[in-house]
Tab-separated table of C-alpha atoms in Angstrom:
chain	number	residue	atom	x	y	z
A	1	MET	CA	0.088	0.014	-0.056
A	2	ALA	CA	1.336	3.314	-0.857
A	3	SER	CA	2.272	5.583	1.936
A	4	THR	CA	0.363	9.051	2.480
A	5	PRO	CA	2.566	11.946	1.564
A	6	ASN	CA	3.657	14.072	4.451
A	7	PRO	CA	3.582	17.762	3.304
A	8	ARG	CA	5.463	18.900	6.250
A	9	LYS	CA	8.212	16.374	6.092
A	10	ASN	CA	8.815	17.029	2.666
A	11	GLU	CA	8.489	20.798	2.885
A	12	ASN	CA	11.684	22.797	1.853
A	13	PRO	CA	12.967	24.397	4.966
A	14	ASN	CA	14.143	27.235	2.880
A	15	LYS	CA	10.944	29.432	2.521
A	16	ASN	CA	12.520	31.486	-0.182
A	17	ASP	CA	13.070	28.544	-2.413
A	18	THR	CA	9.885	28.236	-4.479
A	19	SER	CA	10.914	25.207	-6.480
A	20	PRO	CA	8.422	22.268	-5.680
A	21	SER	CA	9.788	19.118	-4.070
A	22	TYR	CA	9.963	15.890	-5.781
A	23	PRO	CA	6.935	13.394	-5.330
A	24	THR	CA	7.964	10.472	-2.922
A	25	THR	CA	5.036	8.208	-3.815
A	26	ILE	CA	5.506	5.686	-6.554
A	27	THR	CA	2.725	5.961	-9.133
A	28	SER	CA	1.308	3.403	-11.636
A	29	PRO	CA	2.322	4.322	-15.184
A	30	ILE	CA	-0.451	5.158	-17.601
A	31	PHE	CA	-1.471	3.436	-20.825
A	32	ILE	CA	-2.600	5.514	-23.700
A	33	SER	CA	-4.679	3.649	-26.183
A	34	THR	CA	-4.912	3.867	-29.961
A	35	GLU	CA	-8.105	5.814	-29.648
A	36	SER	CA	-6.661	8.274	-27.309
A	37	LEU	CA	-3.655	9.044	-29.505
A	38	HIS	CA	-5.989	9.736	-32.431
A	39	SER	CA	-7.953	11.965	-30.074
A	40	LEU	CA	-4.822	13.841	-28.773
A	41	LEU	CA	-2.642	14.129	-31.736
A	42	SER	CA	-3.479	15.898	-35.215
A	43	HIS	CA	-1.150	16.258	-38.237
A	44	GLN	CA	-1.301	20.074	-38.111
A	45	THR	CA	-0.609	20.470	-34.367
A	46	LEU	CA	2.278	17.861	-34.667
A	47	ILE	CA	3.759	19.593	-37.687
A	48	HIS	CA	3.736	23.020	-35.776
A	49	HIS	CA	5.283	21.305	-32.472
A	50	LEU	CA	8.193	19.722	-34.502
A	51	GLN	CA	8.893	23.009	-36.202
A	52	SER	CA	8.866	24.963	-33.102
A	53	SER	CA	10.516	22.335	-30.878
A	54	LEU	CA	12.947	20.206	-32.865
A	55	ALA	CA	15.703	22.729	-33.255
A	56	THR	CA	15.780	23.565	-29.451
A	57	VAL	CA	15.559	20.140	-27.965
A	58	SER	CA	17.648	18.280	-30.479
A	59	SER	CA	20.961	19.497	-28.894
A	60	THR	CA	19.937	18.283	-25.486
A	61	LEU	CA	18.834	14.674	-26.450
A	62	GLN	CA	21.132	11.658	-26.674
A	63	THR	CA	19.809	9.541	-29.431
A	64	PRO	CA	22.059	6.622	-30.543
A	65	ILE	CA	21.745	4.996	-33.887
A	66	ARG	CA	19.026	2.715	-33.985
A	67	GLN	CA	19.726	-1.019	-33.376
A	68	SER	CA	18.357	-3.430	-35.934
A	69	TYR	CA	18.297	-7.265	-35.702
A	70	ALA	CA	17.259	-9.895	-38.143
A	71	VAL	CA	14.895	-12.195	-36.702
A	72	SER	CA	14.269	-14.018	-39.961
A	73	SER	CA	15.499	-13.379	-43.758
A	74	SER	CA	12.962	-10.561	-44.206
A	75	SER	CA	11.903	-9.511	-40.748
A	76	SER	CA	13.469	-7.219	-38.355
A	77	LEU	CA	13.378	-5.901	-34.686
A	78	LEU	CA	14.407	-2.169	-34.032
A	79	LEU	CA	15.133	-0.681	-30.931
A	80	MET	CA	15.092	3.077	-30.687
A	81	PRO	CA	16.258	4.876	-27.487
A	82	SER	CA	16.459	8.557	-26.603
A	83	TRP	CA	16.868	10.495	-23.554
A	84	SER	CA	17.254	13.925	-22.164
A	85	PHE	CA	18.152	15.452	-18.646
A	86	SER	CA	16.944	18.797	-19.599
A	87	PRO	CA	14.476	20.271	-17.279
A	88	SER	CA	12.205	21.323	-20.244
A	89	LEU	CA	12.200	17.772	-21.497
A	90	PRO	CA	12.867	15.423	-18.461
A	91	TYR	CA	12.152	12.146	-20.228
A	92	ILE	CA	13.772	8.805	-21.402
A	93	GLY	CA	11.849	6.987	-24.241
A	94	VAL	CA	12.221	3.828	-25.905
A	95	LYS	CA	10.497	2.500	-29.062
A	96	LEU	CA	10.301	-1.328	-29.773
A	97	VAL	CA	9.603	-1.872	-33.653
A	98	THR	CA	8.848	-5.155	-35.419
A	99	TYR	CA	8.962	-5.026	-39.175
A	100	PHE	CA	7.407	-7.890	-41.195
A	101	PRO	CA	6.886	-6.823	-44.660
A	102	HIS	CA	5.117	-9.993	-45.713
A	103	ASN	CA	2.176	-9.100	-43.358
A	104	SER	CA	0.327	-7.421	-46.371
A	105	SER	CA	-0.598	-10.952	-47.486
A	106	LEU	CA	-2.167	-11.553	-44.221
A	107	ASN	CA	-4.030	-8.091	-44.378
A	108	LEU	CA	-1.940	-6.822	-41.388
A	109	PRO	CA	0.310	-3.862	-41.068
A	110	GLY	CA	4.041	-4.586	-41.805
A	111	VAL	CA	5.167	-2.520	-38.863
A	112	HIS	CA	4.125	-2.844	-35.289
A	113	ALA	CA	5.453	-0.959	-32.177
A	114	SER	CA	5.135	-0.003	-28.707
A	115	TYR	CA	6.438	3.057	-26.868
A	116	VAL	CA	7.477	3.539	-23.293
A	117	LEU	CA	8.162	6.798	-21.609
A	118	PHE	CA	10.215	7.066	-18.403
A	119	SER	CA	11.204	9.949	-16.065
A	120	SER	CA	14.794	11.027	-16.607
A	121	THR	CA	14.714	12.434	-13.000
A	122	THR	CA	13.445	9.501	-11.000
A	123	GLY	CA	13.660	6.644	-13.739
A	124	GLN	CA	9.846	5.940	-13.032
A	125	THR	CA	7.991	4.453	-16.047
A	126	LEU	CA	5.265	7.413	-16.917
A	127	ALA	CA	3.356	6.025	-19.816
A	128	SER	CA	3.250	3.207	-22.305
A	129	MET	CA	1.347	3.758	-25.748
A	130	ASP	CA	0.548	2.292	-29.088
A	131	GLY	CA	4.072	2.960	-30.844
A	132	THR	CA	2.606	2.075	-34.108
A	133	VAL	CA	0.306	4.939	-34.344
A	134	LEU	CA	2.749	7.363	-32.903
A	135	THR	CA	5.173	6.234	-35.772
A	136	LEU	CA	2.510	6.890	-38.207
A	137	TYR	CA	2.000	10.417	-37.063
A	138	ARG	CA	5.505	11.386	-36.283
A	139	THR	CA	7.015	9.899	-39.732
A	140	SER	CA	4.225	11.689	-41.881
A	141	CYS	CA	4.519	14.989	-39.897
A	142	VAL	CA	8.218	14.993	-40.562
A	143	SER	CA	7.623	14.711	-44.118
A	144	GLY	CA	4.833	17.418	-43.908
A	145	LEU	CA	7.319	19.686	-42.186
A	146	ALA	CA	9.852	19.178	-44.935
A	147	SER	CA	7.354	19.962	-47.582
A	148	LYS	CA	6.218	22.941	-45.867
A	149	ILE	CA	9.725	24.203	-45.923
A	150	LEU	CA	10.878	22.763	-49.529
A	151	ALA	CA	7.621	22.334	-51.750
A	152	ARG	CA	6.532	25.210	-53.897
A	153	ASN	CA	4.018	27.697	-52.360
A	154	ASP	CA	1.747	26.931	-55.175
A	155	SER	CA	1.829	23.275	-55.194
A	156	GLU	CA	-1.524	21.791	-56.275
A	157	THR	CA	-0.956	18.179	-57.026
A	158	LEU	CA	0.144	15.522	-54.496
A	159	VAL	CA	1.178	12.029	-55.905
A	160	MET	CA	1.048	9.370	-53.297
A	161	ILE	CA	2.952	6.171	-54.240
A	162	GLY	CA	1.797	3.368	-51.835
A	163	ALA	CA	-1.420	2.799	-50.127
A	164	GLY	CA	-0.348	1.188	-46.848
A	165	ASN	CA	-1.063	2.457	-43.445
A	166	LEU	CA	1.171	5.235	-43.625
A	167	ALA	CA	-0.268	6.616	-46.881
A	168	PRO	CA	-3.381	8.206	-45.514
A	169	HIS	CA	-1.267	9.966	-42.727
A	170	LEU	CA	1.250	11.382	-45.367
A	171	ILE	CA	-1.498	12.673	-47.523
A	172	LYS	CA	-3.243	14.390	-44.491
A	173	ALA	CA	0.378	15.628	-43.472
A	174	HIS	CA	1.146	17.223	-46.840
A	175	LEU	CA	-2.311	18.588	-47.145
A	176	SER	CA	-1.911	20.415	-43.818
A	177	ALA	CA	1.251	21.684	-44.606
A	178	ARG	CA	0.224	22.732	-48.112
A	179	PRO	CA	-3.178	24.005	-48.186
A	180	SER	CA	-2.686	25.073	-51.927
A	181	LEU	CA	-2.833	21.273	-52.755
A	182	ARG	CA	-6.120	20.569	-54.424
A	183	ARG	CA	-5.684	17.144	-56.112
A	184	VAL	CA	-4.384	13.836	-54.504
A	185	ILE	CA	-3.598	10.910	-57.076
A	186	ILE	CA	-2.711	7.510	-55.402
A	187	TRP	CA	-0.875	4.543	-56.933
A	188	ASN	CA	-0.257	1.156	-55.501
A	189	ARG	CA	0.890	-2.160	-56.732
A	190	THR	CA	-2.496	-3.506	-55.856
A	191	MET	CA	-4.657	-1.185	-57.762
A	192	GLU	CA	-7.709	-2.133	-55.649
A	193	LYS	CA	-5.966	-0.710	-52.520
A	194	ALA	CA	-5.114	2.608	-54.160
A	195	ARG	CA	-8.941	2.909	-55.316
A	196	LYS	CA	-10.270	2.123	-51.832
A	197	LEU	CA	-7.958	4.538	-50.091
A	198	ALA	CA	-8.957	7.404	-52.720
A	199	GLU	CA	-12.573	6.653	-51.859
A	200	GLU	CA	-12.090	6.641	-48.148
A	201	MET	CA	-10.202	10.100	-48.298
A	202	GLN	CA	-12.781	11.672	-50.439
A	203	GLU	CA	-15.560	10.562	-48.045
A	204	ASN	CA	-13.812	10.747	-44.691
A	205	GLY	CA	-10.613	12.895	-45.284
A	206	GLY	CA	-12.210	16.180	-44.104
A	207	PHE	CA	-10.393	18.253	-46.844
A	208	ASP	CA	-12.905	20.210	-48.552
A	209	GLY	CA	-12.077	21.201	-52.199
A	210	VAL	CA	-9.562	18.495	-52.483
A	211	SER	CA	-10.378	15.764	-55.018
A	212	PHE	CA	-8.832	12.112	-54.484
A	213	GLU	CA	-8.489	9.724	-57.371
A	214	SER	CA	-6.427	6.680	-58.063
A	215	ASN	CA	-4.334	5.861	-61.279
A	216	GLY	CA	-2.583	2.425	-62.185
A	217	CYS	CA	0.139	4.140	-64.547
A	218	LEU	CA	2.928	5.357	-62.256
A	219	GLU	CA	5.147	6.703	-65.224
A	220	GLU	CA	2.060	8.866	-66.271
A	221	ILE	CA	1.378	10.420	-62.723
A	222	VAL	CA	4.741	10.844	-61.457
A	223	GLY	CA	5.314	13.833	-63.810
A	224	LEU	CA	2.169	15.336	-62.716
A	225	GLY	CA	2.987	15.575	-59.058
A	226	ASP	CA	4.011	19.024	-57.431
A	227	ILE	CA	4.831	16.799	-54.320
A	228	VAL	CA	5.565	13.191	-54.925
A	229	SER	CA	5.548	11.165	-51.751
A	230	CYS	CA	6.668	7.463	-51.394
A	231	ALA	CA	6.002	4.973	-48.706
A	232	THR	CA	6.560	1.516	-49.909
A	233	ASN	CA	9.030	-1.339	-49.234
A	234	SER	CA	10.269	-1.434	-52.841
A	235	GLU	CA	13.820	-2.758	-53.648
A	236	THR	CA	13.480	-1.390	-57.054
A	237	ALA	CA	13.416	2.273	-58.184
A	238	LEU	CA	9.848	3.552	-58.532
A	239	VAL	CA	10.185	6.947	-59.263
A	240	LYS	CA	12.506	7.780	-62.256
A	241	GLY	CA	14.263	11.224	-61.993
A	242	GLU	CA	13.657	11.964	-65.610
A	243	SER	CA	9.678	11.844	-65.049
A	244	LEU	CA	9.790	14.622	-62.230
A	245	LYS	CA	8.500	17.956	-63.346
A	246	ALA	CA	10.542	20.938	-62.993
A	247	GLY	CA	9.980	22.417	-59.449
A	248	ALA	CA	8.777	19.010	-57.942
A	249	HIS	CA	9.449	17.983	-54.426
A	250	LEU	CA	10.218	14.194	-53.948
A	251	ASP	CA	9.414	12.698	-50.359
A	252	LEU	CA	10.899	9.488	-49.848
A	253	VAL	CA	9.884	7.585	-46.674
A	254	GLY	CA	9.948	3.801	-47.202
A	255	SER	CA	13.368	2.658	-47.310
A	256	PHE	CA	15.575	2.164	-44.150
A	257	LYS	CA	17.810	-0.765	-45.282
A	258	HIS	CA	20.480	-0.881	-47.978
A	259	CYS	CA	18.460	-3.218	-50.109
A	260	MET	CA	15.306	-0.752	-50.327
A	261	ARG	CA	15.186	1.834	-52.925
A	262	GLU	CA	12.212	3.982	-54.137
A	263	CYS	CA	13.977	6.371	-56.524
A	264	ASP	CA	16.722	6.050	-59.112
A	265	ASP	CA	20.070	7.825	-59.174
A	266	GLU	CA	18.952	10.366	-61.666
A	267	ALA	CA	16.158	11.682	-59.245
A	268	LEU	CA	18.939	12.497	-56.831
A	269	ARG	CA	21.207	13.783	-59.387
A	270	ARG	CA	18.626	16.236	-60.512
A	271	GLY	CA	17.361	17.281	-57.078
A	272	ARG	CA	18.900	19.072	-54.140
A	273	VAL	CA	18.736	16.499	-51.335
A	274	PHE	CA	17.897	16.779	-47.665
A	275	VAL	CA	17.754	14.238	-44.921
A	276	ASP	CA	15.854	14.130	-41.762
A	277	ASN	CA	18.989	13.255	-39.748
A	278	GLU	CA	22.581	11.885	-40.525
A	279	ALA	CA	21.322	8.241	-39.963
A	280	ALA	CA	19.823	8.557	-43.546
A	281	LEU	CA	23.391	8.570	-44.940
A	282	GLU	CA	24.089	5.243	-43.361
A	283	GLU	CA	20.807	3.555	-43.628
A	284	ALA	CA	18.647	4.717	-46.744
A	285	GLY	CA	19.222	2.354	-49.678
A	286	GLU	CA	18.692	5.123	-52.175
A	287	LEU	CA	21.552	7.260	-50.726
A	288	VAL	CA	23.892	4.444	-49.715
A	289	GLY	CA	23.628	2.903	-53.337
A	290	ALA	CA	24.075	6.238	-54.875
A	291	PHE	CA	27.151	6.958	-52.909
A	292	GLU	CA	28.617	3.558	-53.873
A	293	ARG	CA	27.876	3.788	-57.562
A	294	GLY	CA	29.524	7.305	-57.515
A	295	ALA	CA	26.164	8.854	-58.747
A	296	ILE	CA	26.414	11.326	-55.783
A	297	GLU	CA	28.711	12.029	-53.020
A	298	LYS	CA	27.992	12.646	-49.071
A	299	GLY	CA	29.105	16.169	-49.649
A	300	ASP	CA	26.164	16.694	-52.087
A	301	ILE	CA	23.749	16.415	-49.363
A	302	ALA	CA	22.471	19.818	-48.876
A	303	GLY	CA	21.447	19.556	-45.119
A	304	ASN	CA	19.143	18.029	-42.566
A	305	LEU	CA	15.807	19.038	-41.235
A	306	VAL	CA	17.213	20.820	-38.224
A	307	GLU	CA	19.488	22.939	-40.200
A	308	LEU	CA	16.456	23.880	-42.546
A	309	ILE	CA	14.398	24.943	-39.556
A	310	LYS	CA	17.039	27.056	-37.945
A	311	GLY	CA	17.808	28.650	-41.278
A	312	GLU	CA	21.380	27.415	-41.376
A	313	LYS	CA	20.858	25.693	-44.745
A	314	VAL	CA	18.655	27.339	-47.675
A	315	GLY	CA	15.845	25.218	-48.805
A	316	ARG	CA	14.339	25.763	-52.236
A	317	SER	CA	16.033	28.580	-54.054
A	318	ASN	CA	13.839	28.832	-57.067
A	319	SER	CA	10.498	27.695	-58.465
A	320	ASP	CA	12.127	25.393	-61.117
A	321	GLU	CA	14.408	23.522	-58.664
A	322	ILE	CA	13.765	19.940	-57.777
A	323	THR	CA	13.871	19.300	-53.980
A	324	VAL	CA	14.295	15.665	-52.346
A	325	PHE	CA	13.740	14.815	-48.889
A	326	LYS	CA	14.749	11.399	-47.470
A	327	SER	CA	13.793	10.305	-44.091
A	328	VAL	CA	14.602	7.134	-42.146
A	329	GLY	CA	12.914	8.112	-38.681
A	330	SER	CA	14.595	9.178	-35.436
A	331	ALA	CA	14.053	8.604	-31.616
A	332	VAL	CA	14.011	12.310	-31.291
A	333	VAL	CA	10.645	12.854	-33.144
A	334	ASP	CA	9.109	9.882	-31.087
A	335	ILE	CA	9.905	11.546	-27.769
A	336	LEU	CA	8.536	14.963	-29.069
A	337	ALA	CA	5.331	13.278	-30.408
A	338	SER	CA	4.833	11.587	-27.011
A	339	GLN	CA	5.630	14.877	-25.387
A	340	LEU	CA	2.859	16.807	-27.356
A	341	LYS	CA	0.392	14.052	-26.460
A	342	GLU	CA	1.145	14.483	-22.603
A	343	ARG	CA	0.827	18.087	-22.987
A	344	LYS	CA	-2.656	17.835	-24.439
A	345	ARG	CA	-4.210	15.750	-21.493
A	346	SER	CA	-6.845	17.750	-19.551
A	347	PRO	CA	-6.606	18.638	-15.945
A	348	SER	CA	-9.556	16.400	-15.148
A	349	ASP	CA	-7.668	13.455	-16.749
A	350	LEU	CA	-4.758	14.373	-14.431
A	351	GLN	CA	-6.804	14.289	-11.344
A	352	THR	CA	-8.621	11.353	-12.029
A	353	ARG	CA	-5.149	9.602	-12.863
A	354	TYR	CA	-3.727	10.573	-9.513
A	355	HIS	CA	-6.883	9.752	-7.584
A	356	ARG	CA	-6.759	6.307	-9.154
A	357	SER	CA	-3.023	5.855	-8.579
A	358	PHE	CA	-3.372	6.989	-5.035
A	359	LYS	CA	-6.721	5.210	-4.340
A	360	SER	CA	-5.624	4.076	-0.909
A	361	THR	CA	-4.525	7.587	-0.067
A	362	LEU	CA	-7.204	10.401	0.216
A	363	ILE	CA	-5.130	13.262	1.242
A	364	LEU	CA	-3.130	14.545	-1.776
A	365	ASP	CA	-0.608	17.433	-1.700
A	366	TRP	CA	-1.956	19.242	-4.837
A	367	ARG	CA	1.108	21.269	-5.162
A	368	ARG	CA	2.915	18.106	-5.856
A	369	VAL	CA	0.489	16.931	-8.478
A	370	LEU	CA	0.888	20.084	-10.249
A	371	TYR	CA	4.633	19.612	-10.148
A	372	VAL	CA	4.447	16.197	-11.513
A	373	GLU	CA	2.280	17.379	-14.346
A	374	ARG	CA	4.500	20.243	-15.361
A	375	ASN	CA	7.397	17.648	-15.687
A	376	LEU	CA	5.165	15.197	-17.601
A	377	VAL	CA	4.537	17.871	-20.138
């Protein structure tokens, strides 16, 4: 049974010190369901949060390169930790990810994940949540933020290559970042999936004035895209650089292994290439292969997302320039997405949570509760 907090015992003897004392009672971690994540997160707010926070906190976070283990010839287990001891972000976060690409034949997602958030002050487990949904939001919003910076202001047509679980999130993120978009064309190897997604987005997407359609001819539609977004597990180049229109923005999301590839070398040669973080230079199949073949060099990479946000690197320089953004994911954006989720929990949720956690204790020091909440958010 948890002990009753003793405000007098834990009170700071220095009356001039207004900093609150640390809670002394162990609390049960909360579980945040898939439904709760959908209600707490939106693509527009997460894009804004990443734009305003990523550059500031990235220097205070320790984020090792993700660990990847082959559990079969095609399946992987990935571990993605990140931690900070900054008072503004007192967290340790770990995401556990499984990648089973053949799940599509079972009508199941290829990626599953769980995310756990700890306090970097006490080490206590604060929360666990659906890491799969968290990944869908943060991955799509990183791409959305990149298109907000790199795509043309007058972009009208989005071409979505792939119709898996990430595709609707990418569509929503790009539409949120670029309100000028009025047409979305979806391609998938299985044409029926593309058609169903187009119908679903048209009926339930919530974007008035935007038309959604599917098309089975990839070569034809790539040249129509002001923004071309790819989310596939392809090992052969889908986007040919010669097909990209002048001024296009190419968003590459799918590959995170050397064997994976969503565009050819010509697309990289024609465009100014940016990455989400330096891990892309070691993990992304398009880039690693292009380096090995001498198509481009590492020095040709124009910058990363943090440098773009800070203004340290120039994004698009003219309306005819082709820009390319390659992301492989990062535990930094995982922890920021989970932070935004905690920040949006209501005070009533907080009170209910703590009363449940301390149900054997009727007397609460509300100042401590407020302190814990400030450090959870």
